[in-house]
């Protein structure tokens, strides 16, 4: 779609003003992840202040956006991570508690006194999906954003009846295409949080354009901590 190019034509609706003082590297890390999570948490899941959110893949770009936005809207955030380093990234992004991916359901039960969480943010899927469902509180919502675990899980719908839980998709691109102007409103909602420093995307690795394949491998192998950026042009020295 033109992401790895020096010039690209885009729809005017997808061009956003960058606040003064926000560097281009941070600006590049903002739109897709934060707009997607704004849609997933607020529009789809209907997140309310005081609720508890469980975030899978919390050390990556989508996960850190989920942690920051959920915390900014008054939620308690429990981050699921695969390494201590990613746990540090998630905590810096606003997560209140960290649980390892192995046995995360037991960690959730312990941290919530057996009540479960109100919202699960899941960009991973795979074999953790069933335990995510089991981690939901009554009337909890599980939001699916993708399948980086490379396995598309199935839902035994009788489980949804047990505690009146909901499984929903969050496909922001489809919504933007069918609801003109919505993405602009999202950006206007995010701007005060950006200007206040509440939203501050953590930058992990930065690659030159010629190293794009290495950047993709880092994400594909799920080694990324924070946002992975490809710098189209190297900065020139000031004179």
PDB file of C-alpha atoms in Angstrom:
ATOM      1  CA  UNK A   1       0.000   0.000   0.000  1.00  0.00           C
ATOM      2  CA  UNK A   2       2.980   2.323  -0.408  1.00  0.00           C
ATOM      3  CA  UNK A   3       4.409   2.087   3.094  1.00  0.00           C
ATOM      4  CA  UNK A   4       7.968   1.428   1.969  1.00  0.00           C
ATOM      5  CA  UNK A   5       8.350   4.260  -0.515  1.00  0.00           C
ATOM      6  CA  UNK A   6       9.838   7.751  -0.577  1.00  0.00           C
ATOM      7  CA  UNK A   7       6.609   9.243  -1.954  1.00  0.00           C
ATOM      8  CA  UNK A   8       3.038   8.013  -1.861  1.00  0.00           C
ATOM      9  CA  UNK A   9      -0.411   9.346  -2.759  1.00  0.00           C
ATOM     10  CA  UNK A  10      -2.960   9.044   0.040  1.00  0.00           C
ATOM     11  CA  UNK A  11      -6.588   9.890   0.598  1.00  0.00           C
ATOM     12  CA  UNK A  12      -6.958  13.375   2.084  1.00  0.00           C
ATOM     13  CA  UNK A  13      -9.005  11.929   4.956  1.00  0.00           C
ATOM     14  CA  UNK A  14      -5.910  10.008   6.055  1.00  0.00           C
ATOM     15  CA  UNK A  15      -3.666  13.085   6.396  1.00  0.00           C
ATOM     16  CA  UNK A  16      -3.447  14.473   9.936  1.00  0.00           C
ATOM     17  CA  UNK A  17      -1.860  17.590  11.429  1.00  0.00           C
ATOM     18  CA  UNK A  18       1.082  16.850  13.713  1.00  0.00           C
ATOM     19  CA  UNK A  19       1.213  19.027  16.837  1.00  0.00           C
ATOM     20  CA  UNK A  20       4.187  21.335  17.292  1.00  0.00           C
ATOM     21  CA  UNK A  21       6.979  19.705  19.238  1.00  0.00           C
ATOM     22  CA  UNK A  22       6.117  16.139  18.227  1.00  0.00           C
ATOM     23  CA  UNK A  23       9.062  14.670  16.257  1.00  0.00           C
ATOM     24  CA  UNK A  24       8.402  12.901  12.979  1.00  0.00           C
ATOM     25  CA  UNK A  25       9.477   9.541  14.427  1.00  0.00           C
ATOM     26  CA  UNK A  26       6.747   9.809  17.058  1.00  0.00           C
ATOM     27  CA  UNK A  27       4.323  11.076  14.437  1.00  0.00           C
ATOM     28  CA  UNK A  28       4.974   8.048  12.251  1.00  0.00           C
ATOM     29  CA  UNK A  29       4.163   5.764  15.188  1.00  0.00           C
ATOM     30  CA  UNK A  30       0.838   7.427  15.988  1.00  0.00           C
ATOM     31  CA  UNK A  31      -1.877   7.015  13.356  1.00  0.00           C
ATOM     32  CA  UNK A  32      -2.474   3.344  12.631  1.00  0.00           C
ATOM     33  CA  UNK A  33      -2.031   1.850  16.095  1.00  0.00           C
ATOM     34  CA  UNK A  34      -3.681   4.603  18.121  1.00  0.00           C
ATOM     35  CA  UNK A  35      -6.569   5.156  15.730  1.00  0.00           C
ATOM     36  CA  UNK A  36      -7.138   1.400  15.626  1.00  0.00           C
ATOM     37  CA  UNK A  37      -7.109   1.112  19.413  1.00  0.00           C
ATOM     38  CA  UNK A  38      -9.335   4.172  19.801  1.00  0.00           C
ATOM     39  CA  UNK A  39     -11.848   2.392  17.548  1.00  0.00           C
ATOM     40  CA  UNK A  40     -11.437  -0.966  19.303  1.00  0.00           C
ATOM     41  CA  UNK A  41     -11.663   0.275  22.887  1.00  0.00           C
ATOM     42  CA  UNK A  42     -14.140   3.135  22.652  1.00  0.00           C
ATOM     43  CA  UNK A  43     -16.349   2.414  19.654  1.00  0.00           C
ATOM     44  CA  UNK A  44     -16.415  -1.394  19.706  1.00  0.00           C
ATOM     45  CA  UNK A  45     -15.844  -2.363  23.342  1.00  0.00           C
ATOM     46  CA  UNK A  46     -17.506   0.738  24.822  1.00  0.00           C
ATOM     47  CA  UNK A  47     -14.816   1.038  27.491  1.00  0.00           C
ATOM     48  CA  UNK A  48     -15.930   2.738  30.692  1.00  0.00           C
ATOM     49  CA  UNK A  49     -13.883   4.443  33.382  1.00  0.00           C
ATOM     50  CA  UNK A  50     -13.038   2.061  36.201  1.00  0.00           C
ATOM     51  CA  UNK A  51     -13.129  -1.094  34.065  1.00  0.00           C
ATOM     52  CA  UNK A  52     -10.236  -3.541  33.805  1.00  0.00           C
ATOM     53  CA  UNK A  53      -8.577  -4.258  30.454  1.00  0.00           C
ATOM     54  CA  UNK A  54      -6.349  -7.231  29.630  1.00  0.00           C
ATOM     55  CA  UNK A  55      -3.937  -6.496  26.759  1.00  0.00           C
ATOM     56  CA  UNK A  56      -2.204  -9.279  24.847  1.00  0.00           C
ATOM     57  CA  UNK A  57       1.033  -8.495  23.024  1.00  0.00           C
ATOM     58  CA  UNK A  58       1.331  -5.524  25.350  1.00  0.00           C
ATOM     59  CA  UNK A  59       4.977  -4.818  24.568  1.00  0.00           C
ATOM     60  CA  UNK A  60       4.428  -4.254  20.839  1.00  0.00           C
ATOM     61  CA  UNK A  61       3.092  -1.300  18.868  1.00  0.00           C
ATOM     62  CA  UNK A  62      -0.616  -2.206  19.078  1.00  0.00           C
ATOM     63  CA  UNK A  63      -0.272  -3.362  22.675  1.00  0.00           C
ATOM     64  CA  UNK A  64       1.438  -0.231  23.955  1.00  0.00           C
ATOM     65  CA  UNK A  65      -1.213   1.888  22.218  1.00  0.00           C
ATOM     66  CA  UNK A  66      -3.886  -0.162  23.996  1.00  0.00           C
ATOM     67  CA  UNK A  67      -2.167   0.298  27.367  1.00  0.00           C
ATOM     68  CA  UNK A  68      -1.824   4.062  26.976  1.00  0.00           C
ATOM     69  CA  UNK A  69      -5.344   4.680  25.694  1.00  0.00           C
ATOM     70  CA  UNK A  70      -7.041   2.420  28.216  1.00  0.00           C
ATOM     71  CA  UNK A  71      -5.125   4.020  31.101  1.00  0.00           C
ATOM     72  CA  UNK A  72      -5.861   7.505  29.727  1.00  0.00           C
ATOM     73  CA  UNK A  73      -9.591   6.697  29.848  1.00  0.00           C
ATOM     74  CA  UNK A  74      -9.485   5.598  33.468  1.00  0.00           C
ATOM     75  CA  UNK A  75      -9.164   1.843  33.072  1.00  0.00           C
ATOM     76  CA  UNK A  76      -6.994  -0.545  35.037  1.00  0.00           C
ATOM     77  CA  UNK A  77      -4.599  -2.251  32.600  1.00  0.00           C
ATOM     78  CA  UNK A  78      -3.179  -5.757  32.935  1.00  0.00           C
ATOM     79  CA  UNK A  79      -0.499  -6.475  30.335  1.00  0.00           C
ATOM     80  CA  UNK A  80       0.334  -9.930  28.969  1.00  0.00           C
ATOM     81  CA  UNK A  81       3.943 -10.167  27.782  1.00  0.00           C
ATOM     82  CA  UNK A  82       6.415 -12.834  26.682  1.00  0.00           C
ATOM     83  CA  UNK A  83       9.646 -11.333  28.115  1.00  0.00           C
ATOM     84  CA  UNK A  84      10.654  -9.097  31.047  1.00  0.00           C
ATOM     85  CA  UNK A  85      11.883  -6.441  28.598  1.00  0.00           C
ATOM     86  CA  UNK A  86       8.468  -6.248  26.969  1.00  0.00           C
ATOM     87  CA  UNK A  87       6.956  -6.031  30.439  1.00  0.00           C
ATOM     88  CA  UNK A  88       9.038  -2.942  31.140  1.00  0.00           C
ATOM     89  CA  UNK A  89       7.881  -1.395  27.851  1.00  0.00           C
ATOM     90  CA  UNK A  90       4.231  -2.136  28.682  1.00  0.00           C
ATOM     91  CA  UNK A  91       4.547  -0.711  32.190  1.00  0.00           C
ATOM     92  CA  UNK A  92       6.125   2.457  30.812  1.00  0.00           C
ATOM     93  CA  UNK A  93       3.131   2.680  28.443  1.00  0.00           C
ATOM     94  CA  UNK A  94       0.688   2.718  31.346  1.00  0.00           C
ATOM     95  CA  UNK A  95       0.084  -0.904  32.327  1.00  0.00           C
ATOM     96  CA  UNK A  96      -0.652  -1.242  36.028  1.00  0.00           C
ATOM     97  CA  UNK A  97       0.166  -4.960  36.327  1.00  0.00           C
ATOM     98  CA  UNK A  98       2.199  -7.397  34.230  1.00  0.00           C
ATOM     99  CA  UNK A  99       1.534 -11.116  33.783  1.00  0.00           C
ATOM    100  CA  UNK A 100       3.603 -13.584  31.737  1.00  0.00           C
ATOM    101  CA  UNK A 101       1.904 -15.195  28.769  1.00  0.00           C
ATOM    102  CA  UNK A 102       2.403 -18.670  30.235  1.00  0.00           C
ATOM    103  CA  UNK A 103      -0.341 -19.064  32.801  1.00  0.00           C
ATOM    104  CA  UNK A 104      -1.789 -15.586  32.254  1.00  0.00           C
ATOM    105  CA  UNK A 105      -5.269 -16.802  33.188  1.00  0.00           C
ATOM    106  CA  UNK A 106      -4.089 -17.666  36.698  1.00  0.00           C
ATOM    107  CA  UNK A 107      -2.445 -14.256  36.936  1.00  0.00           C
ATOM    108  CA  UNK A 108      -5.687 -12.549  35.927  1.00  0.00           C
ATOM    109  CA  UNK A 109      -7.664 -14.550  38.458  1.00  0.00           C
ATOM    110  CA  UNK A 110      -5.238 -13.580  41.203  1.00  0.00           C
ATOM    111  CA  UNK A 111      -5.154  -9.879  40.305  1.00  0.00           C
ATOM    112  CA  UNK A 112      -8.937  -9.567  39.980  1.00  0.00           C
ATOM    113  CA  UNK A 113      -9.884 -11.656  42.999  1.00  0.00           C
ATOM    114  CA  UNK A 114     -11.455 -14.230  40.702  1.00  0.00           C
ATOM    115  CA  UNK A 115     -13.788 -11.697  39.070  1.00  0.00           C
ATOM    116  CA  UNK A 116     -12.072 -11.495  35.673  1.00  0.00           C
ATOM    117  CA  UNK A 117     -11.572  -8.520  33.365  1.00  0.00           C
ATOM    118  CA  UNK A 118     -14.129  -6.390  31.557  1.00  0.00           C
ATOM    119  CA  UNK A 119     -12.299  -6.150  28.224  1.00  0.00           C
ATOM    120  CA  UNK A 120      -9.668  -8.294  26.515  1.00  0.00           C
ATOM    121  CA  UNK A 121      -7.669  -6.772  23.642  1.00  0.00           C
ATOM    122  CA  UNK A 122      -6.369  -9.624  21.480  1.00  0.00           C
ATOM    123  CA  UNK A 123      -4.203  -9.042  18.392  1.00  0.00           C
ATOM    124  CA  UNK A 124      -2.625 -12.504  18.805  1.00  0.00           C
ATOM    125  CA  UNK A 125      -5.321 -15.187  18.725  1.00  0.00           C
ATOM    126  CA  UNK A 126      -3.943 -18.707  18.621  1.00  0.00           C
ATOM    127  CA  UNK A 127      -3.955 -21.003  21.612  1.00  0.00           C
ATOM    128  CA  UNK A 128      -4.457 -18.261  24.214  1.00  0.00           C
ATOM    129  CA  UNK A 129      -7.933 -17.389  22.922  1.00  0.00           C
ATOM    130  CA  UNK A 130      -9.907 -19.852  25.082  1.00  0.00           C
ATOM    131  CA  UNK A 131      -8.169 -18.730  28.265  1.00  0.00           C
ATOM    132  CA  UNK A 132      -8.903 -15.136  27.254  1.00  0.00           C
ATOM    133  CA  UNK A 133     -12.607 -15.997  27.140  1.00  0.00           C
ATOM    134  CA  UNK A 134     -12.313 -17.672  30.520  1.00  0.00           C
ATOM    135  CA  UNK A 135     -10.655 -14.516  31.882  1.00  0.00           C
ATOM    136  CA  UNK A 136     -13.698 -12.335  31.178  1.00  0.00           C
ATOM    137  CA  UNK A 137     -15.971 -11.068  33.909  1.00  0.00           C
ATOM    138  CA  UNK A 138     -19.735 -11.114  33.578  1.00  0.00           C
ATOM    139  CA  UNK A 139     -20.747  -9.104  30.479  1.00  0.00           C
ATOM    140  CA  UNK A 140     -17.097  -8.896  29.460  1.00  0.00           C
ATOM    141  CA  UNK A 141     -16.019  -8.156  25.887  1.00  0.00           C
ATOM    142  CA  UNK A 142     -13.205  -9.768  23.903  1.00  0.00           C
ATOM    143  CA  UNK A 143     -12.016  -7.625  20.993  1.00  0.00           C
ATOM    144  CA  UNK A 144     -10.200  -9.377  18.131  1.00  0.00           C
ATOM    145  CA  UNK A 145      -7.734  -7.300  16.112  1.00  0.00           C
ATOM    146  CA  UNK A 146      -5.685  -9.944  14.321  1.00  0.00           C
ATOM    147  CA  UNK A 147      -3.868 -13.233  14.491  1.00  0.00           C
ATOM    148  CA  UNK A 148      -0.153 -12.702  14.960  1.00  0.00           C
ATOM    149  CA  UNK A 149      -0.117 -16.125  16.613  1.00  0.00           C
ATOM    150  CA  UNK A 150      -0.810 -17.468  13.088  1.00  0.00           C
ATOM    151  CA  UNK A 151      -3.756 -19.556  14.181  1.00  0.00           C
ATOM    152  CA  UNK A 152      -7.367 -18.429  13.831  1.00  0.00           C
ATOM    153  CA  UNK A 153      -9.260 -19.726  16.875  1.00  0.00           C
ATOM    154  CA  UNK A 154     -12.863 -20.865  16.947  1.00  0.00           C
ATOM    155  CA  UNK A 155     -15.546 -19.970  19.475  1.00  0.00           C
ATOM    156  CA  UNK A 156     -17.771 -22.489  21.207  1.00  0.00           C
ATOM    157  CA  UNK A 157     -20.709 -20.157  21.489  1.00  0.00           C
ATOM    158  CA  UNK A 158     -22.238 -21.922  24.485  1.00  0.00           C
ATOM    159  CA  UNK A 159     -19.393 -20.387  26.514  1.00  0.00           C
ATOM    160  CA  UNK A 160     -20.766 -16.925  25.695  1.00  0.00           C
ATOM    161  CA  UNK A 161     -24.018 -17.812  27.421  1.00  0.00           C
ATOM    162  CA  UNK A 162     -22.379 -18.763  30.692  1.00  0.00           C
ATOM    163  CA  UNK A 163     -21.507 -15.211  31.725  1.00  0.00           C
ATOM    164  CA  UNK A 164     -23.200 -13.111  29.001  1.00  0.00           C
ATOM    165  CA  UNK A 165     -19.887 -12.378  27.319  1.00  0.00           C
ATOM    166  CA  UNK A 166     -19.259 -10.951  23.842  1.00  0.00           C
ATOM    167  CA  UNK A 167     -16.646 -11.630  21.159  1.00  0.00           C
ATOM    168  CA  UNK A 168     -16.304  -8.844  18.595  1.00  0.00           C
ATOM    169  CA  UNK A 169     -14.046  -7.841  15.738  1.00  0.00           C
ATOM    170  CA  UNK A 170     -12.380  -4.443  15.349  1.00  0.00           C
ATOM    171  CA  UNK A 171     -11.592  -3.812  11.674  1.00  0.00           C
ATOM    172  CA  UNK A 172     -10.934  -0.078  11.650  1.00  0.00           C
ATOM    173  CA  UNK A 173      -9.984   0.109   7.960  1.00  0.00           C
ATOM    174  CA  UNK A 174     -13.362  -1.256   6.889  1.00  0.00           C
ATOM    175  CA  UNK A 175     -15.122   1.220   9.160  1.00  0.00           C
ATOM    176  CA  UNK A 176     -13.110   4.179   7.847  1.00  0.00           C
ATOM    177  CA  UNK A 177     -14.016   3.255   4.274  1.00  0.00           C
ATOM    178  CA  UNK A 178     -17.726   3.139   4.996  1.00  0.00           C
ATOM    179  CA  UNK A 179     -18.055   6.054   7.428  1.00  0.00           C
ATOM    180  CA  UNK A 180     -16.428   9.169   5.922  1.00  0.00           C
ATOM    181  CA  UNK A 181     -15.144  11.703   8.424  1.00  0.00           C
ATOM    182  CA  UNK A 182     -14.996   9.294  11.346  1.00  0.00           C
ATOM    183  CA  UNK A 183     -11.207   8.933  11.300  1.00  0.00           C
ATOM    184  CA  UNK A 184     -10.818  12.723  11.422  1.00  0.00           C
ATOM    185  CA  UNK A 185     -12.982  12.846  14.527  1.00  0.00           C
ATOM    186  CA  UNK A 186     -10.833  10.145  16.072  1.00  0.00           C
ATOM    187  CA  UNK A 187      -7.700  12.192  15.432  1.00  0.00           C
ATOM    188  CA  UNK A 188      -9.289  15.265  17.017  1.00  0.00           C
ATOM    189  CA  UNK A 189     -10.086  13.142  20.081  1.00  0.00           C
ATOM    190  CA  UNK A 190      -6.483  11.946  20.294  1.00  0.00           C
ATOM    191  CA  UNK A 191      -4.771  15.317  19.803  1.00  0.00           C
ATOM    192  CA  UNK A 192      -5.266  16.623  23.373  1.00  0.00           C
ATOM    193  CA  UNK A 193      -3.774  13.395  24.720  1.00  0.00           C
ATOM    194  CA  UNK A 194      -0.798  13.742  22.361  1.00  0.00           C
ATOM    195  CA  UNK A 195      -0.248  17.383  23.299  1.00  0.00           C
ATOM    196  CA  UNK A 196      -0.455  16.543  27.012  1.00  0.00           C
ATOM    197  CA  UNK A 197       2.086  13.736  26.601  1.00  0.00           C
ATOM    198  CA  UNK A 198      -0.420  11.118  27.748  1.00  0.00           C
ATOM    199  CA  UNK A 199      -0.012   9.441  24.374  1.00  0.00           C
ATOM    200  CA  UNK A 200       3.684   8.966  23.696  1.00  0.00           C
ATOM    201  CA  UNK A 201       4.431   5.969  21.444  1.00  0.00           C
ATOM    202  CA  UNK A 202       7.501   4.044  22.593  1.00  0.00           C
ATOM    203  CA  UNK A 203       9.980   3.666  19.748  1.00  0.00           C
ATOM    204  CA  UNK A 204      11.795   0.354  19.625  1.00  0.00           C
ATOM    205  CA  UNK A 205      14.002  -0.316  16.608  1.00  0.00           C
ATOM    206  CA  UNK A 206      14.625   2.138  13.778  1.00  0.00           C
ATOM    207  CA  UNK A 207      15.780   0.836  10.394  1.00  0.00           C
ATOM    208  CA  UNK A 208      16.953   2.528   7.218  1.00  0.00           C
ATOM    209  CA  UNK A 209      14.821   2.023   4.114  1.00  0.00           C
ATOM    210  CA  UNK A 210      17.377  -0.442   2.731  1.00  0.00           C
ATOM    211  CA  UNK A 211      16.907  -2.539   5.883  1.00  0.00           C
ATOM    212  CA  UNK A 212      13.146  -2.914   5.506  1.00  0.00           C
ATOM    213  CA  UNK A 213      13.387  -6.708   5.278  1.00  0.00           C
ATOM    214  CA  UNK A 214      15.120  -6.797   8.665  1.00  0.00           C
ATOM    215  CA  UNK A 215      12.363  -4.618  10.145  1.00  0.00           C
ATOM    216  CA  UNK A 216       9.718  -7.014   8.869  1.00  0.00           C
ATOM    217  CA  UNK A 217      11.612 -10.006  10.244  1.00  0.00           C
ATOM    218  CA  UNK A 218      11.752  -8.373  13.684  1.00  0.00           C
ATOM    219  CA  UNK A 219       7.966  -8.070  13.708  1.00  0.00           C
ATOM    220  CA  UNK A 220       7.399 -11.475  12.114  1.00  0.00           C
ATOM    221  CA  UNK A 221       9.528 -13.143  14.786  1.00  0.00           C
ATOM    222  CA  UNK A 222       7.715 -11.139  17.487  1.00  0.00           C
ATOM    223  CA  UNK A 223      10.937  -9.645  18.832  1.00  0.00           C
ATOM    224  CA  UNK A 224       9.691  -6.066  18.631  1.00  0.00           C
ATOM    225  CA  UNK A 225       9.426  -4.046  21.840  1.00  0.00           C
ATOM    226  CA  UNK A 226       7.635  -0.795  21.088  1.00  0.00           C
ATOM    227  CA  UNK A 227       7.115   0.554  17.594  1.00  0.00           C
ATOM    228  CA  UNK A 228       9.345  -0.563  14.718  1.00  0.00           C
ATOM    229  CA  UNK A 229      10.100   2.294  12.313  1.00  0.00           C
ATOM    230  CA  UNK A 230      11.579   2.461   8.839  1.00  0.00           C
ATOM    231  CA  UNK A 231      13.282   5.823   8.248  1.00  0.00           C
ATOM    232  CA  UNK A 232      12.767   6.806   4.618  1.00  0.00           C
ATOM    233  CA  UNK A 233      15.562   9.355   4.587  1.00  0.00           C
ATOM    234  CA  UNK A 234      18.424   9.760   7.019  1.00  0.00           C
ATOM    235  CA  UNK A 235      18.393  13.142   8.793  1.00  0.00           C
ATOM    236  CA  UNK A 236      20.866  15.647   7.421  1.00  0.00           C
ATOM    237  CA  UNK A 237      23.263  17.533   9.671  1.00  0.00           C
ATOM    238  CA  UNK A 238      22.231  21.095  10.388  1.00  0.00           C
ATOM    239  CA  UNK A 239      24.453  23.882   9.108  1.00  0.00           C
TER     240      UNK A 239
END
